[in-house]
mmCIF file of C-alpha atoms in Angstrom:
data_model
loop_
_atom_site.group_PDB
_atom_site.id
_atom_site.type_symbol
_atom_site.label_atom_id
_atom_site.label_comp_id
_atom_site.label_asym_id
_atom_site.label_seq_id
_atom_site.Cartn_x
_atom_site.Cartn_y
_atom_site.Cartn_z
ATOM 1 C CA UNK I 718 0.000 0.000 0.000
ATOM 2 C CA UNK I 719 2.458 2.298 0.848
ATOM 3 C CA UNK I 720 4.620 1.768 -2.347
ATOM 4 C CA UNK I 721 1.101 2.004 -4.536
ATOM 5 C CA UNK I 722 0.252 5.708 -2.370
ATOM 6 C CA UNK I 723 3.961 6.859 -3.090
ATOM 7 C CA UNK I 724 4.243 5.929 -7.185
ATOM 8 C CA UNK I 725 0.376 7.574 -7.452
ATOM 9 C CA UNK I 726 1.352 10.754 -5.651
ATOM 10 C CA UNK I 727 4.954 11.007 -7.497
ATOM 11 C CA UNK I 728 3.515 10.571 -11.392
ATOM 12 C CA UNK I 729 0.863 12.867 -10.080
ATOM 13 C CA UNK I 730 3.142 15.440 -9.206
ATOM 14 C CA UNK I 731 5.632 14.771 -12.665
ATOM 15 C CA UNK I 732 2.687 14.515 -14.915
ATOM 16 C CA UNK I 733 2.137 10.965 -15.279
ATOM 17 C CA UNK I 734 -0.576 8.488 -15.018
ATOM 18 C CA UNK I 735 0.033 5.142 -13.000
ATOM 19 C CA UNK I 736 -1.780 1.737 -13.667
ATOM 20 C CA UNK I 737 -1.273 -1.350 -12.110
ATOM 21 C CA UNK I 738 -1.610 -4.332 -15.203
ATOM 22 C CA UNK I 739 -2.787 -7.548 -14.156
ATOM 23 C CA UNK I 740 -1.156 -10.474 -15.908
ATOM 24 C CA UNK I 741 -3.863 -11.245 -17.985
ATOM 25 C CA UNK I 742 -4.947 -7.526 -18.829
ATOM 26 C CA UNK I 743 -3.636 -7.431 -22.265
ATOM 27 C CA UNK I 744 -3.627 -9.723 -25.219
ATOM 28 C CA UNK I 745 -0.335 -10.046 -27.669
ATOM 29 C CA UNK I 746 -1.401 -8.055 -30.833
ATOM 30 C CA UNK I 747 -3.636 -6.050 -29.288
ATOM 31 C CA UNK I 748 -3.950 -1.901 -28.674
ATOM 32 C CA UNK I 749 -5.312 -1.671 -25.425
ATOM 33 C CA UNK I 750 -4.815 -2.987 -22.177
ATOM 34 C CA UNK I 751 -6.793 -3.881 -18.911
ATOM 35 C CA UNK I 752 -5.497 -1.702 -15.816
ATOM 36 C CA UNK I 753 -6.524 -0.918 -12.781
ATOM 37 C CA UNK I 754 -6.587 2.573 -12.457
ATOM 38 C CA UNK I 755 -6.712 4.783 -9.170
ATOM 39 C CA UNK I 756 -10.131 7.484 -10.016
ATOM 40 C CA UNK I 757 -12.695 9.054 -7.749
ATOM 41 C CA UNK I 758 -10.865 7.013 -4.065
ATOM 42 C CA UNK I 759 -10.726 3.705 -5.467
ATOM 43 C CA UNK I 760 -8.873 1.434 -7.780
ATOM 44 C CA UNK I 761 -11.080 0.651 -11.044
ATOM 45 C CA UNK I 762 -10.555 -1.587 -14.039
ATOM 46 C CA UNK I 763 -10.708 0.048 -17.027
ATOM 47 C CA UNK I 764 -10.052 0.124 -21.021
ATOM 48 C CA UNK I 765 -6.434 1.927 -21.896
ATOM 49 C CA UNK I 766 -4.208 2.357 -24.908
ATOM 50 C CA UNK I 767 -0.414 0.651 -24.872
ATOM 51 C CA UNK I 768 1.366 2.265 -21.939
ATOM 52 C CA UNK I 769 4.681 3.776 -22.888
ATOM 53 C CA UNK I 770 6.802 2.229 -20.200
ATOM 54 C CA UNK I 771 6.051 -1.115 -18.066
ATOM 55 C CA UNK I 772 7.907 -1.877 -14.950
ATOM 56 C CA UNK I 773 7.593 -5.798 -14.036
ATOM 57 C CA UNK I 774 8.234 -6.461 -10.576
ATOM 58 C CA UNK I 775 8.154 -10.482 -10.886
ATOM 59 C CA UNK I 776 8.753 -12.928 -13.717
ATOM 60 C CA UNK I 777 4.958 -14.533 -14.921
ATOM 61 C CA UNK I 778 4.563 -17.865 -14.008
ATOM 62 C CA UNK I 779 1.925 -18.516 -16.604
ATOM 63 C CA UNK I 780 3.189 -19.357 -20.106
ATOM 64 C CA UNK I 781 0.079 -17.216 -21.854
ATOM 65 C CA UNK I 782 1.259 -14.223 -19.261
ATOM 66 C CA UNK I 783 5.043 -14.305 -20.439
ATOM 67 C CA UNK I 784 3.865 -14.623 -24.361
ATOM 68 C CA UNK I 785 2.078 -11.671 -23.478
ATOM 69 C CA UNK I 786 5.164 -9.691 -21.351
ATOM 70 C CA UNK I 787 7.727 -11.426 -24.651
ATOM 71 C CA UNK I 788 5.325 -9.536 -26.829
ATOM 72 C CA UNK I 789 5.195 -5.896 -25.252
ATOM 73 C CA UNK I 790 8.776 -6.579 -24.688
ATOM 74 C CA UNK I 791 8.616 -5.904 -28.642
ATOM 75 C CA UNK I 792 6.645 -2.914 -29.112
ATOM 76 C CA UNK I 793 7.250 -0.724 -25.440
ATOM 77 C CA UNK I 794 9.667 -0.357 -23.162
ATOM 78 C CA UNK I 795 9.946 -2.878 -20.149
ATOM 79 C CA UNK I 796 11.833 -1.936 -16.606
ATOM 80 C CA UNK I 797 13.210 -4.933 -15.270
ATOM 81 C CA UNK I 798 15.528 -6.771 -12.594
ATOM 82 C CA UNK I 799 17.974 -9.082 -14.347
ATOM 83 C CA UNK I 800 20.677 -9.188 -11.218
ATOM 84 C CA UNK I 801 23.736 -12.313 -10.482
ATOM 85 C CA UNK I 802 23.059 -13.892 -7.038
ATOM 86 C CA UNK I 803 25.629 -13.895 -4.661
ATOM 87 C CA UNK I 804 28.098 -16.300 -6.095
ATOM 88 C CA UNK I 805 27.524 -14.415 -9.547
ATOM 89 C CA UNK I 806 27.823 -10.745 -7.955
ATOM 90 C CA UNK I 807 30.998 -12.232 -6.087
ATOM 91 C CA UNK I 808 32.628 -12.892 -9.477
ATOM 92 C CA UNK I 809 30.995 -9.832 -11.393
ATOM 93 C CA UNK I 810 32.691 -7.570 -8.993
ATOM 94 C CA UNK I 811 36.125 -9.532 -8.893
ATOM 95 C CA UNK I 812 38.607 -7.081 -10.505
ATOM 96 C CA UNK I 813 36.488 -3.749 -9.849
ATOM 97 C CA UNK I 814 37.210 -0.906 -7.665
ATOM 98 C CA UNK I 815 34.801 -2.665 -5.059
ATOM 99 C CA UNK I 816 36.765 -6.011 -4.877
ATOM 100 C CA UNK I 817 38.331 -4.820 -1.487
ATOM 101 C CA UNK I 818 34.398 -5.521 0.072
ATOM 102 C CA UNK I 819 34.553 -8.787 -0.763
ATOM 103 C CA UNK I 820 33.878 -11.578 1.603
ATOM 104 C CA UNK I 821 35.932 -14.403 0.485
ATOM 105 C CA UNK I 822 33.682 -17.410 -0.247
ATOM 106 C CA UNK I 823 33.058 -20.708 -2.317
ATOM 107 C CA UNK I 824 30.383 -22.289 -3.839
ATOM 108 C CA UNK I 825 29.303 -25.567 -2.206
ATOM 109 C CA UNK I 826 29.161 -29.049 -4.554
ATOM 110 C CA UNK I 827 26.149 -31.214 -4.397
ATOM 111 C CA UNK I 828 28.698 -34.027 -3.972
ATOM 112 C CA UNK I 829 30.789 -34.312 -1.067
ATOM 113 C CA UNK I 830 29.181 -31.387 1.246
ATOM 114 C CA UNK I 831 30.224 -32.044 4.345
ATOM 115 C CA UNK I 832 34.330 -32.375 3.283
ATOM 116 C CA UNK I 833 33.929 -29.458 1.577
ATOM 117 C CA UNK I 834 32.831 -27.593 4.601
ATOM 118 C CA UNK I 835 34.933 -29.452 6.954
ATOM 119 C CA UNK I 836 38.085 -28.199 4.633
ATOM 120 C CA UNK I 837 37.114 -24.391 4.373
ATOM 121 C CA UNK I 838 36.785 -24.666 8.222
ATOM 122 C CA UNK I 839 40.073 -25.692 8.727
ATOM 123 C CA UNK I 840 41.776 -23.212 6.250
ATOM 124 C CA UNK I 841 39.459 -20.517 7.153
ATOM 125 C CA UNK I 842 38.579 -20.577 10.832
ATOM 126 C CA UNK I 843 34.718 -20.054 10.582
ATOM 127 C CA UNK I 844 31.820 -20.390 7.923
ATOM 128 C CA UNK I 845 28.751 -18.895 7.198
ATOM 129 C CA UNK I 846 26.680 -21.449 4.628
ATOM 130 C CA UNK I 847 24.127 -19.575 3.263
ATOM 131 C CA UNK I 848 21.819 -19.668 -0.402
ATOM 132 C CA UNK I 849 23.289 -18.363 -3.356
ATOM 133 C CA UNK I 850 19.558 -16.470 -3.783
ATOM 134 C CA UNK I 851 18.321 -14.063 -1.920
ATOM 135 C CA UNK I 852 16.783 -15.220 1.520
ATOM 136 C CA UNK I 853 16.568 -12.227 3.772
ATOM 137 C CA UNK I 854 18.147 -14.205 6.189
ATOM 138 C CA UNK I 855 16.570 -17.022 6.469
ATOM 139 C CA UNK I 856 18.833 -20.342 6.404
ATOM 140 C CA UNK I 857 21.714 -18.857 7.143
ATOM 141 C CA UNK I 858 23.633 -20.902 9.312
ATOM 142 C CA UNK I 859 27.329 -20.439 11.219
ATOM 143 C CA UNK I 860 30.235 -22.262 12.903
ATOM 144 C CA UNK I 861 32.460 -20.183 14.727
ATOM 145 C CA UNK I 862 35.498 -21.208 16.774
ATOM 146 C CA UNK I 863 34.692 -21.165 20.462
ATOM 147 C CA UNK I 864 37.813 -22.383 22.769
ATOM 148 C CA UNK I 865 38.881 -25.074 21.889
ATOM 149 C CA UNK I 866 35.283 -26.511 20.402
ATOM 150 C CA UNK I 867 32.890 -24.727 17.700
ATOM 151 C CA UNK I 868 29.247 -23.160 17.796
ATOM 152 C CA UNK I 869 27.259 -24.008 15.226
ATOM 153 C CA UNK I 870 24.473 -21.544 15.410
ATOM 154 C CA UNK I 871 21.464 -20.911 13.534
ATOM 155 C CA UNK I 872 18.454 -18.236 14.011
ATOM 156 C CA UNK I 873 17.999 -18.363 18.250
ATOM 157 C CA UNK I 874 19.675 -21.564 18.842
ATOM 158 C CA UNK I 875 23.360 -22.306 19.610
ATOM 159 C CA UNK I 876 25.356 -25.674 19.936
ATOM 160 C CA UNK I 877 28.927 -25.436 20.740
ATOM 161 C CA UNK I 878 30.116 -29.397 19.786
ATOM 162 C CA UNK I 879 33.493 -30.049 17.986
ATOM 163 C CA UNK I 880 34.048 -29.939 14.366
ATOM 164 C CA UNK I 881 32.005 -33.311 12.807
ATOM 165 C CA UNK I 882 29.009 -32.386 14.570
ATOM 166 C CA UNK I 883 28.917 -28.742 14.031
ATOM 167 C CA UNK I 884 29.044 -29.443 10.321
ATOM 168 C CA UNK I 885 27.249 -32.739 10.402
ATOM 169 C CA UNK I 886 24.129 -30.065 11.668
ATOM 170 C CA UNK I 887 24.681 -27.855 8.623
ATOM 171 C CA UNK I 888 24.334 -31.141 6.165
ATOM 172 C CA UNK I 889 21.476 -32.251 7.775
ATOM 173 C CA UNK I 890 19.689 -29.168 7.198
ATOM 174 C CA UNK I 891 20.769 -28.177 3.149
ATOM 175 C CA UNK I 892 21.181 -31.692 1.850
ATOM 176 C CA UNK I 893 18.417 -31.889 0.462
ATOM 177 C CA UNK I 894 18.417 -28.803 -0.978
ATOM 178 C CA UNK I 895 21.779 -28.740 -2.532
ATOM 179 C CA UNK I 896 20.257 -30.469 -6.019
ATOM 180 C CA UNK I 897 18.469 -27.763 -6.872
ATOM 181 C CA UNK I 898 19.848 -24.583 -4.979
ATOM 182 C CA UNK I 899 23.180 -23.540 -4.948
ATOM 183 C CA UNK I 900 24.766 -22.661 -1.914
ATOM 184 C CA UNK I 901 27.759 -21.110 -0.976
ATOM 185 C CA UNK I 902 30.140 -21.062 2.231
ATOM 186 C CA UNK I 903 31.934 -17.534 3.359
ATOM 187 C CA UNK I 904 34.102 -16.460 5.670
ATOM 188 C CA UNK I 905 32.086 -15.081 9.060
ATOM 189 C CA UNK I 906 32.197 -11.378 9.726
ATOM 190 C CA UNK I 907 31.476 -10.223 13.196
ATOM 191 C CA UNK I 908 28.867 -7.396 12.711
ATOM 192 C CA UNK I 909 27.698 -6.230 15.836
ATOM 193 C CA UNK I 910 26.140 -3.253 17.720
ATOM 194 C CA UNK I 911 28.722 -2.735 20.629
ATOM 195 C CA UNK I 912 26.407 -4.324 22.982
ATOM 196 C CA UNK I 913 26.451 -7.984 20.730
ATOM 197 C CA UNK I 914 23.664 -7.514 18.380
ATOM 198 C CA UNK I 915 23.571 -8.542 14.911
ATOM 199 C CA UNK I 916 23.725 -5.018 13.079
ATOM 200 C CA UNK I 917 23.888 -4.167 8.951
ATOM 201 C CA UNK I 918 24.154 -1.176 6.884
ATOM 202 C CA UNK I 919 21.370 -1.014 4.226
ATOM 203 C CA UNK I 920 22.321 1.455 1.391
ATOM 204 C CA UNK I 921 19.629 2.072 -1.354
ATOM 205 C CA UNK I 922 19.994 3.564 -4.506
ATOM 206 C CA UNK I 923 17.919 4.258 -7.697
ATOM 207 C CA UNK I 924 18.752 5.588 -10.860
ATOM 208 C CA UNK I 925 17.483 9.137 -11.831
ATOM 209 C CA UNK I 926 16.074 11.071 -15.003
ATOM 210 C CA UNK I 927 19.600 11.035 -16.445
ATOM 211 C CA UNK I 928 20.513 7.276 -16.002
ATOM 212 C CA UNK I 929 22.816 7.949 -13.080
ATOM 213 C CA UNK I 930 23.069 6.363 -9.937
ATOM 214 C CA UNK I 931 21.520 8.878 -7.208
ATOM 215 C CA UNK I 932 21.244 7.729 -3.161
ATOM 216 C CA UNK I 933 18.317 7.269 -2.080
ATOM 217 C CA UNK I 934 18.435 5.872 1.716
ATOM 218 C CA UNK I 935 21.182 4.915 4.321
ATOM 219 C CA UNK I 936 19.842 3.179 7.194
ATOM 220 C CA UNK I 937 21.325 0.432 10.292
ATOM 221 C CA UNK I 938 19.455 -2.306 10.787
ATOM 222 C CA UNK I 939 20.088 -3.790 14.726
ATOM 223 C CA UNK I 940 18.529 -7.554 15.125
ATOM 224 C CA UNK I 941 16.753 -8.915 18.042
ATOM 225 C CA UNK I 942 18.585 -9.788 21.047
ATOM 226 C CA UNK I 943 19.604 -13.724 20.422
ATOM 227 C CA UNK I 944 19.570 -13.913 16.369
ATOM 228 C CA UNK I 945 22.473 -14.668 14.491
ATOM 229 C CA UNK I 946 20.924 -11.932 11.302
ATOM 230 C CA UNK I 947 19.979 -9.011 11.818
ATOM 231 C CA UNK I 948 17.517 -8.852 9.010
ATOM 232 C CA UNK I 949 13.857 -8.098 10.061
ATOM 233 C CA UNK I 950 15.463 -5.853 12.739
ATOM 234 C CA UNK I 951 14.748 -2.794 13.893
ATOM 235 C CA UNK I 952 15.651 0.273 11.393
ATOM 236 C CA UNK I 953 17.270 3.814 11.528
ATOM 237 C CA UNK I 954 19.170 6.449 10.038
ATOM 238 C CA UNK I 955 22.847 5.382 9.331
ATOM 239 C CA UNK I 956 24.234 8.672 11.065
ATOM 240 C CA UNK I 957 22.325 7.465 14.904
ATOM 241 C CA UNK I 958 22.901 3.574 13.584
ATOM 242 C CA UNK I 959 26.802 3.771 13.697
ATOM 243 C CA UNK I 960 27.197 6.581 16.438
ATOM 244 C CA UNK I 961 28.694 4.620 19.171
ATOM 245 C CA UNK I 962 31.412 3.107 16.607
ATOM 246 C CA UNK I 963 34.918 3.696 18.101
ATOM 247 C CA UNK I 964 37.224 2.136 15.964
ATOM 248 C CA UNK I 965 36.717 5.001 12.869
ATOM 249 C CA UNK I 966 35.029 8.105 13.172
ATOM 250 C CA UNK I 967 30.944 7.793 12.268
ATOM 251 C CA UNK I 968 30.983 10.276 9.897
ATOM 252 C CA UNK I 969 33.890 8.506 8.139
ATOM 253 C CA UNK I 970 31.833 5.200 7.787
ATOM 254 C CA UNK I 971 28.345 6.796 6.856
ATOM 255 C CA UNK I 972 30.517 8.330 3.503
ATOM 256 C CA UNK I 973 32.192 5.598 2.904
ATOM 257 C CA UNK I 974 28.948 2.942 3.323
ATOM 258 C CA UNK I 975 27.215 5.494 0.129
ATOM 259 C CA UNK I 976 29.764 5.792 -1.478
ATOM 260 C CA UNK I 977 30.177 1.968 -1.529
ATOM 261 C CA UNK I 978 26.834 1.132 -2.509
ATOM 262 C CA UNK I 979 26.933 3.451 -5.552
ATOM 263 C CA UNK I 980 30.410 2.056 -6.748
ATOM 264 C CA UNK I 981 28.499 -1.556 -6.527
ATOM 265 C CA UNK I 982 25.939 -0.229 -8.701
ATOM 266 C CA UNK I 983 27.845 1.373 -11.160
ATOM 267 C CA UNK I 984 30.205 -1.252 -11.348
ATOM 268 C CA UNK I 985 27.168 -3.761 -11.974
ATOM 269 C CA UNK I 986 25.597 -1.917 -14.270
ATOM 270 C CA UNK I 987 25.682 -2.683 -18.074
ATOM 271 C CA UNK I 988 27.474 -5.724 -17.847
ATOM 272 C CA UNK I 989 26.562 -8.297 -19.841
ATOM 273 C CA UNK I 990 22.915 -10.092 -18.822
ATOM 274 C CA UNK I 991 22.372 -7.379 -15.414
ATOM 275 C CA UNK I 992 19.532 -5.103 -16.376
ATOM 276 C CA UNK I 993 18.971 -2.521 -13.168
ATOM 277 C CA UNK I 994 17.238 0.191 -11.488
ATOM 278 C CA UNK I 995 17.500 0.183 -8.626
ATOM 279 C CA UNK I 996 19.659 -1.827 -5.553
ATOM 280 C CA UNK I 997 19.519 -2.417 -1.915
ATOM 281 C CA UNK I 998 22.805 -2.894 -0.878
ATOM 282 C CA UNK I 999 23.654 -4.755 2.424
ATOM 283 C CA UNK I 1000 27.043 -4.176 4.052
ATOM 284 C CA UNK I 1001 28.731 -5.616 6.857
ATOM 285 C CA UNK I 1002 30.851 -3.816 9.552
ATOM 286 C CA UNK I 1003 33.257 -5.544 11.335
ATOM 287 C CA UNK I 1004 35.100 -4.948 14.740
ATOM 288 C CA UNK I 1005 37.271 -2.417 13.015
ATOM 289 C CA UNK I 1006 34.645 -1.092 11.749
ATOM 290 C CA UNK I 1007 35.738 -2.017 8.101
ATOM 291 C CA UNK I 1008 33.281 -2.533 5.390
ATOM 292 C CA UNK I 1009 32.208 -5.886 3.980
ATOM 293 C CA UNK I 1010 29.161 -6.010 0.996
ATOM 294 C CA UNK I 1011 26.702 -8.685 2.072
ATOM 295 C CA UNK I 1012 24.382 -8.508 -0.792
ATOM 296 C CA UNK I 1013 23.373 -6.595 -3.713
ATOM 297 C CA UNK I 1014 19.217 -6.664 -4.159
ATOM 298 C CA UNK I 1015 17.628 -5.951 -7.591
ATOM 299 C CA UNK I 1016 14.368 -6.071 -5.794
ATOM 300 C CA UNK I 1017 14.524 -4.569 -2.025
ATOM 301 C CA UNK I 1018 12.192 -4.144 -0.355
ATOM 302 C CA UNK I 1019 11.832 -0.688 1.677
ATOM 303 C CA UNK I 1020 9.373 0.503 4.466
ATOM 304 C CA UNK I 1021 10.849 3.439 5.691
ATOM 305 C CA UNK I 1022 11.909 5.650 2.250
ATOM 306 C CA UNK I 1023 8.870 4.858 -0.220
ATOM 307 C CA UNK I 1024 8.458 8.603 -1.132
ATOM 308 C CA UNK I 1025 11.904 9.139 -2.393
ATOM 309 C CA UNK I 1026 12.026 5.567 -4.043
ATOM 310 C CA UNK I 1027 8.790 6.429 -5.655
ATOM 311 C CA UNK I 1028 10.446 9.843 -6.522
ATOM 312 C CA UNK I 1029 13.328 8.444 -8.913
ATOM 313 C CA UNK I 1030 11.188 5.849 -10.078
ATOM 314 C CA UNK I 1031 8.830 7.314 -11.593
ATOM 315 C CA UNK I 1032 11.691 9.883 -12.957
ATOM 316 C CA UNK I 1033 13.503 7.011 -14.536
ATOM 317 C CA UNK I 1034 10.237 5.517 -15.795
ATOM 318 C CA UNK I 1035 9.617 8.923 -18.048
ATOM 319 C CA UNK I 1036 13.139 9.052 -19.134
ATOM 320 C CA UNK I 1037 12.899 5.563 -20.484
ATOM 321 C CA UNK I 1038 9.748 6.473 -22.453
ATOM 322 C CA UNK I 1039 11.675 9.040 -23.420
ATOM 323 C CA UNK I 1040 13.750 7.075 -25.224
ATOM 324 C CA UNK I 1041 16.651 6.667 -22.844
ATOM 325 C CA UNK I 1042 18.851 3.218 -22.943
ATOM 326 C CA UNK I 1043 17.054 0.457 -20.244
ATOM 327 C CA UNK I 1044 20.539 -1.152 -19.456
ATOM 328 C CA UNK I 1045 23.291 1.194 -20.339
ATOM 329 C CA UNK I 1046 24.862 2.924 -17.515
ATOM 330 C CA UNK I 1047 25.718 6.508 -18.094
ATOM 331 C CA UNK I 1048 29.118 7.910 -17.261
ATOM 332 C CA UNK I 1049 29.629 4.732 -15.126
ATOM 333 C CA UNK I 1050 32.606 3.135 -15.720
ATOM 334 C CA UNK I 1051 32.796 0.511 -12.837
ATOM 335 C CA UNK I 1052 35.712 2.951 -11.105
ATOM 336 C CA UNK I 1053 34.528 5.660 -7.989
ATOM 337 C CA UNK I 1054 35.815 7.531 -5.403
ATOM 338 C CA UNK I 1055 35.478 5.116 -2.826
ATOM 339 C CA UNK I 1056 37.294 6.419 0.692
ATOM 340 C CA UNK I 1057 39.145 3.478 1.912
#
């Protein structure tokens, strides 16, 4: 609701009309479409001619509905998320002027799981197994060092055991899974609020009228007490999120955490098969307060900054029926001014 209110009020105010399209609102060939249109306090369905941009928030799981989307595909203008998952933004950004964020990590086999764990354990000193897709944090799981035994922990519970059973617990939980979902294993980095929390930066940016990546929120995100992820946490500005840091100066780490998230963006954007508009961008911050990239969303979701969202989205939206490029970054070059 709140997304629908802010993309209504925003192509009010630039002149725009907003529909929402139902998968089965238009037929290939045709001139008109079937869209729900905001008039008089309510939504109504109604007759309208071709739109000149659609934005497509999910792929159609219908084959008649993605005939349809292949078809206006042809003829108008489609805004969509085509975005690598974590083990293809890991290589994608390998080589760019973001590689130092990197979390070191591997991608798990379907064949010999639990050695392949076991090894990046012992060369690596802790693991966090996680999906290659996004899972906003769900089955994430961890095995830290703890004396001279391991915890393997997972959302509120903890199991300190040695090494076989700590990853025996992971296997028993992804095996089954493994087939037909890639996982990957990553080093663990300790990002906490200074009283033991789980704590992230979320950076979010959009591009603007001109095709240029613009910021469009900064927030910390501080989990519940007991839970290993901090993700559906409790949200605030970046500035009061990381103003008890002591290792670097706040200010220092609120630049650098923007100016990280665009360099992601621009260094993703136009490569071959990545289509974007927009990114949430998840970063890490360890004990010394240096920055790690979690994860790089095509498709965030955001409570807290739907206004200004809406704002550049509907401003990219008329730039694209304008007749700029959907997929060529502008001025980006993959390098930025990124304060170590």
């Amino acid at each position: 609701p709140l997304r629908l209110r802010a993309m209504l009020a925003e192509a009010a105010l630039q002149g725009a009309e907003f529909c929402i399209m139902p998968a089965d609102g238009c037929e290939a060939g045709g001139c008109e479409v079937q869209a729900h249109v905001w008039r008089d306090g309510e939504w109504r369905r109604e007759r309208r001619g071709l739109p000149d941009v659609l934005i497509v928030r999910a792929t159609p799981v219908l084959k008649a509905a993605a005939r349809t989307l292949e078809w206006l595909r042809s003829v108008r203008p489609v805004i969509a998320a085509a975005a690598p998952d974590k083990l293809g933004l890991h290589d994608r950004l390998m080589g760019s002027a973001v590689e130092r964020y990197l979390i070191p990590q591997r991608a798990l086999p379907d064949e010999g799981l639990a050695e392949a764990i076991a090894d990046w354990l012992r060369e690596r000193r802790s693991a966090v197994i996680k999906p290659a897709e996004s899972s906003r944090g769900k089955r994430v799981h961890f095995i830290i060092p703890q004396g001279d035994a391991w915890a393997y922990r997972r959302d509120l519970d903890t199991v300190v055991c040695g090494l076989g059973e700590a990853v025996e617990a992971v296997v028993r939980q992804i095996a089954g899974r493994t087939s037909y979902r890639a996982y990957l294993v990553q080093d663990y980095v300790r990002s906490v609020t200074p009283d033991g929390r789980a704590f992230h930066i979320r950076v979010d940016v959009h591009k603007d009228g001109r095709g240029e990546w613009r910021l469009v929120n900064a927030s910390g995100t501080v989990g519940e007490i007991g839970y290993s992820v901090s993700n559906q946490g409790f949200y605030g500005k970046i500035e009061r999120a990381v103003k008890q840091r002591r290792a670097r100066p706040p200010g220092d780490i609120c630049e650098e955490a923007k100016a990280a998230a665009l360099a992601v963006a621009r260094a993703l954007d136009g490569q071959p098969g990545v289509v974007i508009s927009e990114l949430g961008v998840d970063l890490a911050l360890d004990d010394d307060d240096r920055i790690w990239l979690i994860e790089a969303n095509a498709l965030p979701l955001a409570t807290l900054h739907e206004l200004e969202r809406a704002r550049f989205a509907v401003e990219y939206s008329l730039a694209v029926a304008d007749g700029l490029p959907i997929g060529a970054a502008r001025g980006a070059t993959g390098a930025a001014d990124v304060r170590r």
